[in-house]
Tab-separated table of C-alpha atoms and ligand atoms in Angstrom:
chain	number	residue	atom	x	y	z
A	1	UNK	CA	0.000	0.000	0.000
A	2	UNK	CA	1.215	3.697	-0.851
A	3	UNK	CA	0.386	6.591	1.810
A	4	UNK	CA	-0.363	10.438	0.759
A	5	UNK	CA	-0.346	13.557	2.191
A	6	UNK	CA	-3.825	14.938	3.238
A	7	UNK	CA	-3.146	17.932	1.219
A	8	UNK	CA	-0.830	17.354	-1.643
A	9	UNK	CA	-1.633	13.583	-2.890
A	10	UNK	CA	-0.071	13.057	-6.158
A	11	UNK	CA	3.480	11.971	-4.172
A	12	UNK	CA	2.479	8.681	-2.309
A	13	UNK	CA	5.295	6.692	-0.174
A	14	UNK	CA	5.815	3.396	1.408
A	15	UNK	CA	5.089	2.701	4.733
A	16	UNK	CA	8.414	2.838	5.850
A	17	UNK	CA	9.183	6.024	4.536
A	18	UNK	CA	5.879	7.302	5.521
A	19	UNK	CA	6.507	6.317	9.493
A	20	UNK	CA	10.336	7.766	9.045
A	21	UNK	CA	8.920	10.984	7.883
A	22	UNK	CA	6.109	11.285	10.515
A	23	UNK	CA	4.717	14.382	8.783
A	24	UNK	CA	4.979	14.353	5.084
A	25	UNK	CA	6.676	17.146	3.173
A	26	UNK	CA	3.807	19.780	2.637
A	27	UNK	CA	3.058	19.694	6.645
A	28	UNK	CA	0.572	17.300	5.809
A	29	UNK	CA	-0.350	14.131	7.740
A	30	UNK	CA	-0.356	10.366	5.608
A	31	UNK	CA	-3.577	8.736	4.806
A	32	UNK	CA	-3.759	5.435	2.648
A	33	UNK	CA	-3.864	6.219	-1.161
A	34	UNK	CA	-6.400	3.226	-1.420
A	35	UNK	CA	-8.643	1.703	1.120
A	36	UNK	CA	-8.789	-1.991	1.105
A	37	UNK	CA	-11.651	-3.023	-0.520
A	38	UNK	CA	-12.366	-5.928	1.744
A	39	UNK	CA	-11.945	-6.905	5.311
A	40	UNK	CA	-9.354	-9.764	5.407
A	41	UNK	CA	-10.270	-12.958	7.158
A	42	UNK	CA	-9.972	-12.267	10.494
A	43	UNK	CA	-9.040	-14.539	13.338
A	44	UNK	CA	-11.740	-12.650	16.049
A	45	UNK	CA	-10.949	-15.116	18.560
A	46	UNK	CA	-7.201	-15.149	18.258
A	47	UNK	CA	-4.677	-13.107	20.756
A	48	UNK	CA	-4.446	-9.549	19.577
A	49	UNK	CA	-1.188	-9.358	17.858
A	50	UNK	CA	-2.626	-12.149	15.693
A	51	UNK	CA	-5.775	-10.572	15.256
A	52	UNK	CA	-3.741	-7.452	14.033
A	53	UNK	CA	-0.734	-8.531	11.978
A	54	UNK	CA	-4.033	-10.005	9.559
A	55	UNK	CA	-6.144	-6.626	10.113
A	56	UNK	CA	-2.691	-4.407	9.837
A	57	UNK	CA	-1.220	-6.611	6.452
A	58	UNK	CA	-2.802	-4.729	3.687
A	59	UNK	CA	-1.406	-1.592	5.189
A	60	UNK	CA	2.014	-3.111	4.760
A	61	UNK	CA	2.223	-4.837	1.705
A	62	UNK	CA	4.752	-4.103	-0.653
A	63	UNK	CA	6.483	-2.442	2.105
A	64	UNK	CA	10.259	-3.614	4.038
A	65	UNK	CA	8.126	-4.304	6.939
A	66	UNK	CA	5.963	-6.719	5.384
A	67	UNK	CA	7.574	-9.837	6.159
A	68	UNK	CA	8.091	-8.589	10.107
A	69	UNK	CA	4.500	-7.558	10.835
A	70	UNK	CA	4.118	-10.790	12.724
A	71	UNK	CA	7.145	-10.462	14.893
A	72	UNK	CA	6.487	-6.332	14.978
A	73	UNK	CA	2.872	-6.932	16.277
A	74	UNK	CA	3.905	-10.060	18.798
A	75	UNK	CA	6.345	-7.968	20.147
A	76	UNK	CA	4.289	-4.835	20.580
A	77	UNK	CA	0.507	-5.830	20.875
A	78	UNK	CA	0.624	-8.800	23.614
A	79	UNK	CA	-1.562	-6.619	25.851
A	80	UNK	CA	-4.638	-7.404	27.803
A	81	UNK	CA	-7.200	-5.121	26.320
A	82	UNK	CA	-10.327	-6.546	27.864
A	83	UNK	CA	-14.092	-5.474	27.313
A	84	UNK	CA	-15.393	-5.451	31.187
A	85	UNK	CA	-18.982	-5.216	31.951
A	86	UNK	CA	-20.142	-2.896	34.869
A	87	UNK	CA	-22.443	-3.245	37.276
A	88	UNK	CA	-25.120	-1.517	34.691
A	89	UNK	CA	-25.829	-3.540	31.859
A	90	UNK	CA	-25.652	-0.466	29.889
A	91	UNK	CA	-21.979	0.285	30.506
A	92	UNK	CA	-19.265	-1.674	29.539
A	93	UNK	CA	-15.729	-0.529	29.734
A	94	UNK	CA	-12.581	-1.591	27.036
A	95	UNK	CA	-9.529	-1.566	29.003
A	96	UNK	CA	-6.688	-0.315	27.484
A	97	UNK	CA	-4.481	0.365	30.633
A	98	UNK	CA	-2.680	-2.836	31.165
A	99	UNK	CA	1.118	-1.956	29.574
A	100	UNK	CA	3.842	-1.285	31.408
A	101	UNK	CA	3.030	2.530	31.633
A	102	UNK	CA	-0.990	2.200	32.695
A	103	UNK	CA	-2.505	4.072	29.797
A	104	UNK	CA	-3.258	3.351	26.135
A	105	UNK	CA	-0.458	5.110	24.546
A	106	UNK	CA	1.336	2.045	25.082
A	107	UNK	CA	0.218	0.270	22.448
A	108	UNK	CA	0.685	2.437	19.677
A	109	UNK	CA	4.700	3.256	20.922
A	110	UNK	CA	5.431	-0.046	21.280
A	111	UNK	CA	4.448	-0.950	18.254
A	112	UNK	CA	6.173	2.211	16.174
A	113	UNK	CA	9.486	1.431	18.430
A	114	UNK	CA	9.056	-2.192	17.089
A	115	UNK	CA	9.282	-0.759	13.590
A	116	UNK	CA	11.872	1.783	14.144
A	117	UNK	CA	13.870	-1.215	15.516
A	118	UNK	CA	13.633	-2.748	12.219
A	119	UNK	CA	13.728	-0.191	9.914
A	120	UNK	CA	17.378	0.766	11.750
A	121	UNK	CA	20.185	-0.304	9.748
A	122	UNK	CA	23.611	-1.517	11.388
A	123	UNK	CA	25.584	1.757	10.029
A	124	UNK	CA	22.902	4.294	10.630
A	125	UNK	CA	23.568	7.795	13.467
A	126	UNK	CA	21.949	7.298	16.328
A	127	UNK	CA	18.085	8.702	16.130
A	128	UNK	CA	16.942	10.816	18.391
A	129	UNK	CA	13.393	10.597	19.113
A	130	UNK	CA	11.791	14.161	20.075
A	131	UNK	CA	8.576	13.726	22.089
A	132	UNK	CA	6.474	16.470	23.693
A	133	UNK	CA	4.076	15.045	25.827
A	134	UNK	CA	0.612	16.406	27.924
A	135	UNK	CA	1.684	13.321	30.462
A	136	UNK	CA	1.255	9.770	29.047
A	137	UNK	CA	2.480	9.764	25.532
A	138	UNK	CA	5.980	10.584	26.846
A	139	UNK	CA	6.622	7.947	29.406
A	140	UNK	CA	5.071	5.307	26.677
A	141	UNK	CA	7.473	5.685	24.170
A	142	UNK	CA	10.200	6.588	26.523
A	143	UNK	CA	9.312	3.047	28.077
A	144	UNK	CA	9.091	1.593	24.437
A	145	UNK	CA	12.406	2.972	23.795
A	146	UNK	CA	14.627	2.500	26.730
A	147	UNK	CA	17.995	1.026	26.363
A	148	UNK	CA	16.959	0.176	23.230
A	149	UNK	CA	20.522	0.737	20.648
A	150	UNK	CA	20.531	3.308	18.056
A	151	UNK	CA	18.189	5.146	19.613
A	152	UNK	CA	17.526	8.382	22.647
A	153	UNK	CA	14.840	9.778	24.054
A	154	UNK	CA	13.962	13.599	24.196
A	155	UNK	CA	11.057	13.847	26.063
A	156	UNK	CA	9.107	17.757	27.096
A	157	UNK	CA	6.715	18.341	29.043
A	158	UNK	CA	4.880	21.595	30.883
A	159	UNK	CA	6.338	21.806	34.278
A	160	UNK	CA	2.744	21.308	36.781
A	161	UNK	CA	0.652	20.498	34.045
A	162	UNK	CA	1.030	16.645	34.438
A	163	UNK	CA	-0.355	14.476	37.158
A	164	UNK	CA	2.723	13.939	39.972
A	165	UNK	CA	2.884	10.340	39.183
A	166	UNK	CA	3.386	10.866	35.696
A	167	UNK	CA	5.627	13.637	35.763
A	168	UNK	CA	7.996	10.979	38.243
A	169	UNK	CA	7.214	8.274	35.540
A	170	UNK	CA	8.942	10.752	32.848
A	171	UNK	CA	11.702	11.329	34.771
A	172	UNK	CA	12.409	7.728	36.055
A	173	UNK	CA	14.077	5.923	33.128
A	174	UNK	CA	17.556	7.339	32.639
A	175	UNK	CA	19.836	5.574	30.237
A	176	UNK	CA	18.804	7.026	26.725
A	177	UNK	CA	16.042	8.546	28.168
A	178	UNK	CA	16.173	12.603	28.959
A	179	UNK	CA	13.699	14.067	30.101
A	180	UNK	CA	13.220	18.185	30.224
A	181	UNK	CA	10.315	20.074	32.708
A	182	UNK	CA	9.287	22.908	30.220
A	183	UNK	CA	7.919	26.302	31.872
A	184	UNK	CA	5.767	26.424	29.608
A	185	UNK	CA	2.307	24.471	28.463
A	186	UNK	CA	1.906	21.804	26.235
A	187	UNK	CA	1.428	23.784	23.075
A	188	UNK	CA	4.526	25.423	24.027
A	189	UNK	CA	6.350	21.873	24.072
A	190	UNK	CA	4.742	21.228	20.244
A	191	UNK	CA	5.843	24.319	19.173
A	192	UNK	CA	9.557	23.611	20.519
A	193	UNK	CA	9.516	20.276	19.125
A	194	UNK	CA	8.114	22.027	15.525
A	195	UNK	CA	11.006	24.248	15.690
A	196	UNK	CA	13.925	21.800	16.156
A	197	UNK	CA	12.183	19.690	13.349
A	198	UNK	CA	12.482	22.714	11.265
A	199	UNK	CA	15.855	23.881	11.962
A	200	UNK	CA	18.212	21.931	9.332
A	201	UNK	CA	21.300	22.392	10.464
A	202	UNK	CA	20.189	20.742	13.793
A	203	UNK	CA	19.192	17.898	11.709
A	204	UNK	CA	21.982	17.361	9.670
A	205	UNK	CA	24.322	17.759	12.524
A	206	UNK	CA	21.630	15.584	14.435
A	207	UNK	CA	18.842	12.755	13.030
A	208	UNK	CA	15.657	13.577	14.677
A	209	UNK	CA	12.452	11.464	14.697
A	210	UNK	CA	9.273	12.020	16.123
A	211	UNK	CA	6.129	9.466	17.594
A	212	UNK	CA	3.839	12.095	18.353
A	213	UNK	CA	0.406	11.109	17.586
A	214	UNK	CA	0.232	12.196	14.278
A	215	UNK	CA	1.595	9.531	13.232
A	216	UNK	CA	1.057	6.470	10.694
A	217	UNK	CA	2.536	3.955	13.408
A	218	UNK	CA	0.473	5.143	15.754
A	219	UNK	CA	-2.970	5.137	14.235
A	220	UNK	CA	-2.578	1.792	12.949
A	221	UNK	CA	-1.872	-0.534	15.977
A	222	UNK	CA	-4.742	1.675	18.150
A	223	UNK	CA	-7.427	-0.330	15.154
A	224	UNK	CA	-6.651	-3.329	16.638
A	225	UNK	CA	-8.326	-3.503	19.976
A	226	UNK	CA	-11.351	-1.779	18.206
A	227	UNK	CA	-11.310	-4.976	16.086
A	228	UNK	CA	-10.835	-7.378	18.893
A	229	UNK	CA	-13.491	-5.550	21.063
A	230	UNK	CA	-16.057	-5.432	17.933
A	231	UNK	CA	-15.717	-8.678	16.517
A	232	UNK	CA	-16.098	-10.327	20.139
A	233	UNK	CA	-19.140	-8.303	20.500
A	234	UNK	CA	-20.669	-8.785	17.455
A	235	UNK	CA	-20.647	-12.473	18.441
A	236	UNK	CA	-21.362	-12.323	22.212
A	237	UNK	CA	-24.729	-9.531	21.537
A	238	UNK	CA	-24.961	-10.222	17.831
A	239	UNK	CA	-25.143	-6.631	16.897
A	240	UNK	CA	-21.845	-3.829	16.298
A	241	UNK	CA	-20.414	-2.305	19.256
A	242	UNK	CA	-20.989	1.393	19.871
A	243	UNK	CA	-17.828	3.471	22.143
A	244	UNK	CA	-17.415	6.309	23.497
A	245	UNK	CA	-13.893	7.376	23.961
A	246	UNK	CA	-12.179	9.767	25.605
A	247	UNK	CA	-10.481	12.147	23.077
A	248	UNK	CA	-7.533	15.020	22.807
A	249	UNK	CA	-5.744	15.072	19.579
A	250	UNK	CA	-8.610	12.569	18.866
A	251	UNK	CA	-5.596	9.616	17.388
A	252	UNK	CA	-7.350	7.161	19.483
A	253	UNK	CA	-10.709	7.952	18.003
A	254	UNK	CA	-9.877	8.165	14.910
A	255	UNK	CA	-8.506	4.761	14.600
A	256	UNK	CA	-12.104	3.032	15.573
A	257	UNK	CA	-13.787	5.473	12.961
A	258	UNK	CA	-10.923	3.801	10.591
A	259	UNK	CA	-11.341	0.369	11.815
A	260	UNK	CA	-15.231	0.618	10.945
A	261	UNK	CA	-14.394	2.328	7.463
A	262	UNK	CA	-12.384	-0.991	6.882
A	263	UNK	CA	-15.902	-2.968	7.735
A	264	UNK	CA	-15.394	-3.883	11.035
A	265	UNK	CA	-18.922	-4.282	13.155
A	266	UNK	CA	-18.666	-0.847	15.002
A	267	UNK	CA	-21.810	1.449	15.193
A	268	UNK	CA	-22.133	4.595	16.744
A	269	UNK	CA	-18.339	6.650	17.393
A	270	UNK	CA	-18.931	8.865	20.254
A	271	UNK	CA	-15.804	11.457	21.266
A	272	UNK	CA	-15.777	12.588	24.671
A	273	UNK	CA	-13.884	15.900	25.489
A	274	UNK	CA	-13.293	18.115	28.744
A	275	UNK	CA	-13.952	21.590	28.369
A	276	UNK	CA	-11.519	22.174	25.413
A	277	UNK	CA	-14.543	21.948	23.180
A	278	UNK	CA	-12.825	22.819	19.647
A	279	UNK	CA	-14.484	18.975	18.482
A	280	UNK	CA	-18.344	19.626	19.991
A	281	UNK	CA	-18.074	22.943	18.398
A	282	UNK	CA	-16.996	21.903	15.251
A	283	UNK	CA	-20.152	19.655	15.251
A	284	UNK	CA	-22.743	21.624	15.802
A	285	UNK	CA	-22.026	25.203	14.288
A	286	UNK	CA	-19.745	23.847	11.488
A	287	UNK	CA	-17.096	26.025	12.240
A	288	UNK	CA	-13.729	25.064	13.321
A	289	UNK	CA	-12.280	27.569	16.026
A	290	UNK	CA	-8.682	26.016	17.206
A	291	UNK	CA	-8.365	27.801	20.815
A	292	UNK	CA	-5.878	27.910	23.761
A	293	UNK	CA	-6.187	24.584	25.405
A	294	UNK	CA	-7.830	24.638	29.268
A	295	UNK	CA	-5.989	22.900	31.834
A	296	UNK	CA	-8.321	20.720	33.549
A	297	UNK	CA	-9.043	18.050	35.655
A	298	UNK	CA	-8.561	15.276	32.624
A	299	UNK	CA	-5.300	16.524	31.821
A	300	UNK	CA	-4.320	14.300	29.014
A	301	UNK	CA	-6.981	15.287	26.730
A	302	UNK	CA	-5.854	19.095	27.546
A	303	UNK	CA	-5.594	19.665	23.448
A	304	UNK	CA	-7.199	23.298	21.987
A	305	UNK	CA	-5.820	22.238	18.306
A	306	UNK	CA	-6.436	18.859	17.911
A	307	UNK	CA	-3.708	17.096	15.523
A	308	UNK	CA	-5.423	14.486	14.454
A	309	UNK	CA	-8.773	16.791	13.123
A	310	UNK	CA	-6.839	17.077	9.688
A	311	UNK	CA	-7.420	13.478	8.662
A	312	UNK	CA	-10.686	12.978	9.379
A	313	UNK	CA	-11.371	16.317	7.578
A	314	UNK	CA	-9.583	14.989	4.875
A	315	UNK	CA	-11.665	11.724	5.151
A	316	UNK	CA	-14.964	13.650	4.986
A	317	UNK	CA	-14.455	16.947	3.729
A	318	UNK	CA	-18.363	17.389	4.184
A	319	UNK	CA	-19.398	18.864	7.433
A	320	UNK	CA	-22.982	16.561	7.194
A	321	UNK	CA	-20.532	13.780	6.423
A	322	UNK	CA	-18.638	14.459	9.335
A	323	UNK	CA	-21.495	14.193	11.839
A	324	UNK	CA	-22.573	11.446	10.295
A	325	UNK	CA	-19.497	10.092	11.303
A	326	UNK	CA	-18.707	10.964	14.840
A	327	UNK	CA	-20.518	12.818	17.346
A	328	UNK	CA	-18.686	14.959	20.272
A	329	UNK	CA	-19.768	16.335	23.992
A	330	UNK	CA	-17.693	18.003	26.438
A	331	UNK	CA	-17.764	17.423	30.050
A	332	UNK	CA	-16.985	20.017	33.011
A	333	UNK	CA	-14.802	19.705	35.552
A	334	UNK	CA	-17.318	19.287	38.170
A	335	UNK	CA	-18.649	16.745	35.932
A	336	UNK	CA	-15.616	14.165	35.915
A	337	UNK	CA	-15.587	14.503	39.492
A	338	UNK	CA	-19.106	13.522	39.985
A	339	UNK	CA	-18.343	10.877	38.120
A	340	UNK	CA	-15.212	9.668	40.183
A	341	UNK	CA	-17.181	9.857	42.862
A	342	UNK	CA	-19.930	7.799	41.792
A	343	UNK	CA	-18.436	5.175	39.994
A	344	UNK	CA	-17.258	2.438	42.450
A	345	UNK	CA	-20.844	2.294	43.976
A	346	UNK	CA	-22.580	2.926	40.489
A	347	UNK	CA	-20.181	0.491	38.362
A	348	UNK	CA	-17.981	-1.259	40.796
A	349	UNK	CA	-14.869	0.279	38.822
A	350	UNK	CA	-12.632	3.378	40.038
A	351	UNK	CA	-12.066	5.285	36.718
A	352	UNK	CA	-9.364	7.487	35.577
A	353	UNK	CA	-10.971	11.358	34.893
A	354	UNK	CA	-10.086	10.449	31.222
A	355	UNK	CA	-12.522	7.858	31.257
A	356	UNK	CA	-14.638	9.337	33.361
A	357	UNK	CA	-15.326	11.897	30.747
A	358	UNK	CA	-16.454	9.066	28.402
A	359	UNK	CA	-18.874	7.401	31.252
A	360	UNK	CA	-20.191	11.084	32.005
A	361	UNK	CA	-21.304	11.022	28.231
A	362	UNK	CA	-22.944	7.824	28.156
A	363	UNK	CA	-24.661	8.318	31.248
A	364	UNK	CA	-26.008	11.174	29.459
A	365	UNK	CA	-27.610	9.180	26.121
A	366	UNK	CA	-28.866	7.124	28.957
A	367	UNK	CA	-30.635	10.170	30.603
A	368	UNK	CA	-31.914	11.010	27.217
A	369	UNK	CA	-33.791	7.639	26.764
A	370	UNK	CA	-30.852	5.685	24.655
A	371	UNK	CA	-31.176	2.489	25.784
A	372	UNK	CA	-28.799	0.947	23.974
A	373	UNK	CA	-25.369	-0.521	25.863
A	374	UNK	CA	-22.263	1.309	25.208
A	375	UNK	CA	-18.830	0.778	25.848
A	376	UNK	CA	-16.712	3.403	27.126
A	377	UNK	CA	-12.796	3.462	26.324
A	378	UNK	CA	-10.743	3.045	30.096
A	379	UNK	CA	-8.031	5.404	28.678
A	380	UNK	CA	-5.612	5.442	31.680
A	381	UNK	CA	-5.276	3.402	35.257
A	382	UNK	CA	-7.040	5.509	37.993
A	383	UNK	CA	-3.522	4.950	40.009
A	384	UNK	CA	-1.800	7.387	37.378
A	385	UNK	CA	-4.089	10.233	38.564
A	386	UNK	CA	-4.258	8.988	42.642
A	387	UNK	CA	-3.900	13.257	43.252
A	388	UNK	CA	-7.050	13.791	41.693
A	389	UNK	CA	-9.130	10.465	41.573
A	390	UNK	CA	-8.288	9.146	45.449
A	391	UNK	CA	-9.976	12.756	47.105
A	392	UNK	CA	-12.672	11.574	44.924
A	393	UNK	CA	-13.418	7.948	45.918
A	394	UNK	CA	-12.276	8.757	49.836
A	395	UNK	CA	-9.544	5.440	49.800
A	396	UNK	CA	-6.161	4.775	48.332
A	397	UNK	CA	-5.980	3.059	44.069
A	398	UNK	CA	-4.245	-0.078	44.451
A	399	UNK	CA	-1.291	0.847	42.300
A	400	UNK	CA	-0.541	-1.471	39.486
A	401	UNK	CA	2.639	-3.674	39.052
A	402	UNK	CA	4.275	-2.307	35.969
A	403	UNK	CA	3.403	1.141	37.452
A	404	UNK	CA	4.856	0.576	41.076
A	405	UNK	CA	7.918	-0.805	39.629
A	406	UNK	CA	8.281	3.108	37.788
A	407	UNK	CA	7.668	4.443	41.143
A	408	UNK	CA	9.883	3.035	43.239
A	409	UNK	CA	12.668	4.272	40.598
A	410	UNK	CA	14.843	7.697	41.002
A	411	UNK	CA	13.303	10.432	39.108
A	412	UNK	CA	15.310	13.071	37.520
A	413	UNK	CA	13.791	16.146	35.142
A	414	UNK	CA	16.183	19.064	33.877
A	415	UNK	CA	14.068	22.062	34.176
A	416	UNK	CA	14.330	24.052	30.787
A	417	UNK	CA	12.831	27.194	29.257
A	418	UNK	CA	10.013	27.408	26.708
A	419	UNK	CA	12.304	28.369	23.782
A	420	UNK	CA	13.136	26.853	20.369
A	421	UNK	CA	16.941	28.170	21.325
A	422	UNK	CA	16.803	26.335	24.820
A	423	UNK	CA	15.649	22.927	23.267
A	424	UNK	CA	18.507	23.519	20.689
A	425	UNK	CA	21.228	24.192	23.224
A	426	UNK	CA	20.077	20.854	24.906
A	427	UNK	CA	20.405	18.953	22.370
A	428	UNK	CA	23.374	19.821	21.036
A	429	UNK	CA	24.583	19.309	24.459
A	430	UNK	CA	23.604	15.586	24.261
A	431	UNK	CA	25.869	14.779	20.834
B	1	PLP	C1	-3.696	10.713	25.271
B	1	PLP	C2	-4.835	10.399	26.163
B	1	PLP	C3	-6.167	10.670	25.794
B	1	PLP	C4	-6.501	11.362	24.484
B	1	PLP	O1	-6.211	10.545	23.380
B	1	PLP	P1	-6.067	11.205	21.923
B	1	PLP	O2	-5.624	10.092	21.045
B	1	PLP	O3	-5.050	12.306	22.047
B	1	PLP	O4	-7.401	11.730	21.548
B	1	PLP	C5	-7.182	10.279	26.638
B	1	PLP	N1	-6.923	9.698	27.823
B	1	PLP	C6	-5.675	9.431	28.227
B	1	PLP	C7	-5.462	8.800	29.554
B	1	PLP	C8	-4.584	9.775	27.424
B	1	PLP	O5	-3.339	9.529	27.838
């Protein structure tokens, strides 16, 4: 399969080149040339990195990778992601927090650090993989990376405007890992990150690579537990599943819209925001207003300029086409708490606020007579945010394993200014 840019298509690339690249050459973000007529034959009751080296091989045919999509997605994908049911038979929840760094981003790294591993030939400069994070991207593909050869770890993120357990998590790998507190927001990191991408003496005097969630090697893995949930569910309830997820720079709900353009048996695509409402806004006047982001309470989805809006505008230009698509709601502060509160009694689950914002919504269709069962997307492990959820539910989170073993490491952050020049001077410090 060939990949173009969402706005100049007439120069497609491989795969490979396309997930080197990250962004393609006109600032634009890959899409498939051709979608895949048919749904392969998929094994829905395999483990998931069976499952997805069959849903993922059309995506890399012709391509270098080809032959190593089973090893890439055996290495990567061998994660629990388990469909739960609640205590309402209305609610189920899809689990995506059981990798090493207790939120869903750890799919997706792993599995573009298992192709970057490959791609890497034995002669090649050492890559240096520039990540600004709003709290769990970073620490997943720092974990996905660490110690691995050929490669180091530049990770940013805004000083206070993480949860305290993940900014330790950032700071606690070492090795090939550095890790910078930014005065400065999360925008401010992008921008940074933009700059040094731009600057080409930097990169000739320095490869840089990026696995922000933009891109291809990203979006592709997150299909497969929308596959694996769907196709179990079709079976088990005999109809197509319908999530809500909790979205930011909406990569992780734009893979399920994907997964059902490829035929899988997914219904309704609900995106869940906090009170950066750029997506529910878009929606209903039609107009698309990129703004500041909010800090709040879900901190993760903390996005005013949502990367990720760019291919599914390309996908359906048409705003009535768009809403027939995906639907959006934002949820307050006061809201997510509510919900933390509520939960354990209500669902027998502590949630993360992240996926909190995703039950808030469905307990709202419920409100509003829908009475068909939804599944909300668990984006993170309540543990990650004890400082906000445990006030909440009144009791400690049992913290776990993968994420206690993170803990109980040193954690070291340089502090650095919110300047192109100050990212530059660090790196060149690191050669
Ligand atoms: C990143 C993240 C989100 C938002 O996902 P996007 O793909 O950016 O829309 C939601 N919840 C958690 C816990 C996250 O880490």
């Amino acid at each position: 399969m060939r990949f173009v840019s969402t706005r100049e298509s007439s120069l497609a690339v491989s795969l490979s080149e396309a997930l080197t690249a990250g962004l393609a050459p006109d600032g634009g973000l890959y899409l498939p040339q051709q979608w895949p007529t048919a749904l392969p034959d998929l094994p829905a009751s395999a483990p998931l990195p069976e499952l997805a080296a069959a849903l993922l091989a059309p995506f890399f045919d012709e391509d270098p990778l080809a032959g190593q999509l089973a090893s890439i997605c055996t290495e990567a994908l061998a994660l629990p992601a388990p469909v739960v049911p609640t205590r309402d038979p209305g609610l189920y929840l899809l689990e995506l927090f059981h990798g090493p760094t207790a939120a869903f981003k750890d799919f997706a790294a792993r599995f573009l650090a298992a192709c970057f591993a490959r791609l890497r030939r034995p002669d090649d400069a050492e890559l240096t993989i520039l990540v600004a994070t709003s709290g769990d991207t970073g620490g997943a593909v720092a974990a996905a990376f660490h110690r691995r050869p050929g490669f180091r770890v530049v990770v940013l993120y805004p000083d206070g405007k993480v949860s305290p357990r993940q900014a330790h998590q950032l700071g606690a790998f070492g090795d090939n890992v550095h890790t910078y507190r930014v005065a400065g927001t999360f925008d401010d990191c992008q921008a940074m990150v933009k700059a040094a991408f731009a600057d080409e003496a930097l990169r000739a005097a320095m490869p840089l690579s990026s696995a922000n969630s933009i891109s291809l090697g990203r979006l592709l893995p997150q299909m497969s537990y929308y596959a694996a949930a769907s196709l179990r569910w079709q079976i088990v309830h005999g109809r197509p599943a319908n999530f809500v997820i909790p979205t930011g720079n909406l990569g992780n709900a734009l893979a399920c819209v994907l997964a059902r353009r490829l035929g899988l048996p997914i219904g309704d695509v609900v995106l869940a925001t906090n009170a950066n409402r750029v997506l529910p806004d878009l929606l209903h006047t039609g107009e698309y207003r990129p703004k500041p982001s909010i800090a709040t309470l879900a901190n993760a989805m903390d996005v005013g300029v949502p990367s990720n809006l760019e291919r599914l505008r390309a996908l359906y230009p048409d705003i009535a086409d768009l809403r027939a698509q995906v639907s959006a709601d934002s949820v307050s502060d006061d809201e997510l708490r509510a919900v933390m509160q509520t939960s354990e009694a209500r669902y027998g689950h502590v949630v993360c606020p992240h996926t909190a914002a995703a039950i808030r919504v469905v307990e709202r269709r419920r409100d509003a007579g829908c009475e068909r069962p939804w599944i909300a997307v668990a984006t993170a492990h309540p543990a990650k945010f004890d400082s906000v959820v445990e006030p909440c539910v009144g009791h400690p989170v049992p913290v776990p394993p993968a994420l206690a073993e993170i803990l109980q490491r040193p954690s070291q952050a340089q502090p650095m200014a919110s300047t192109a020049d100050a990212l530059k001077a660090a790196l060149h410090a690191l050669r």
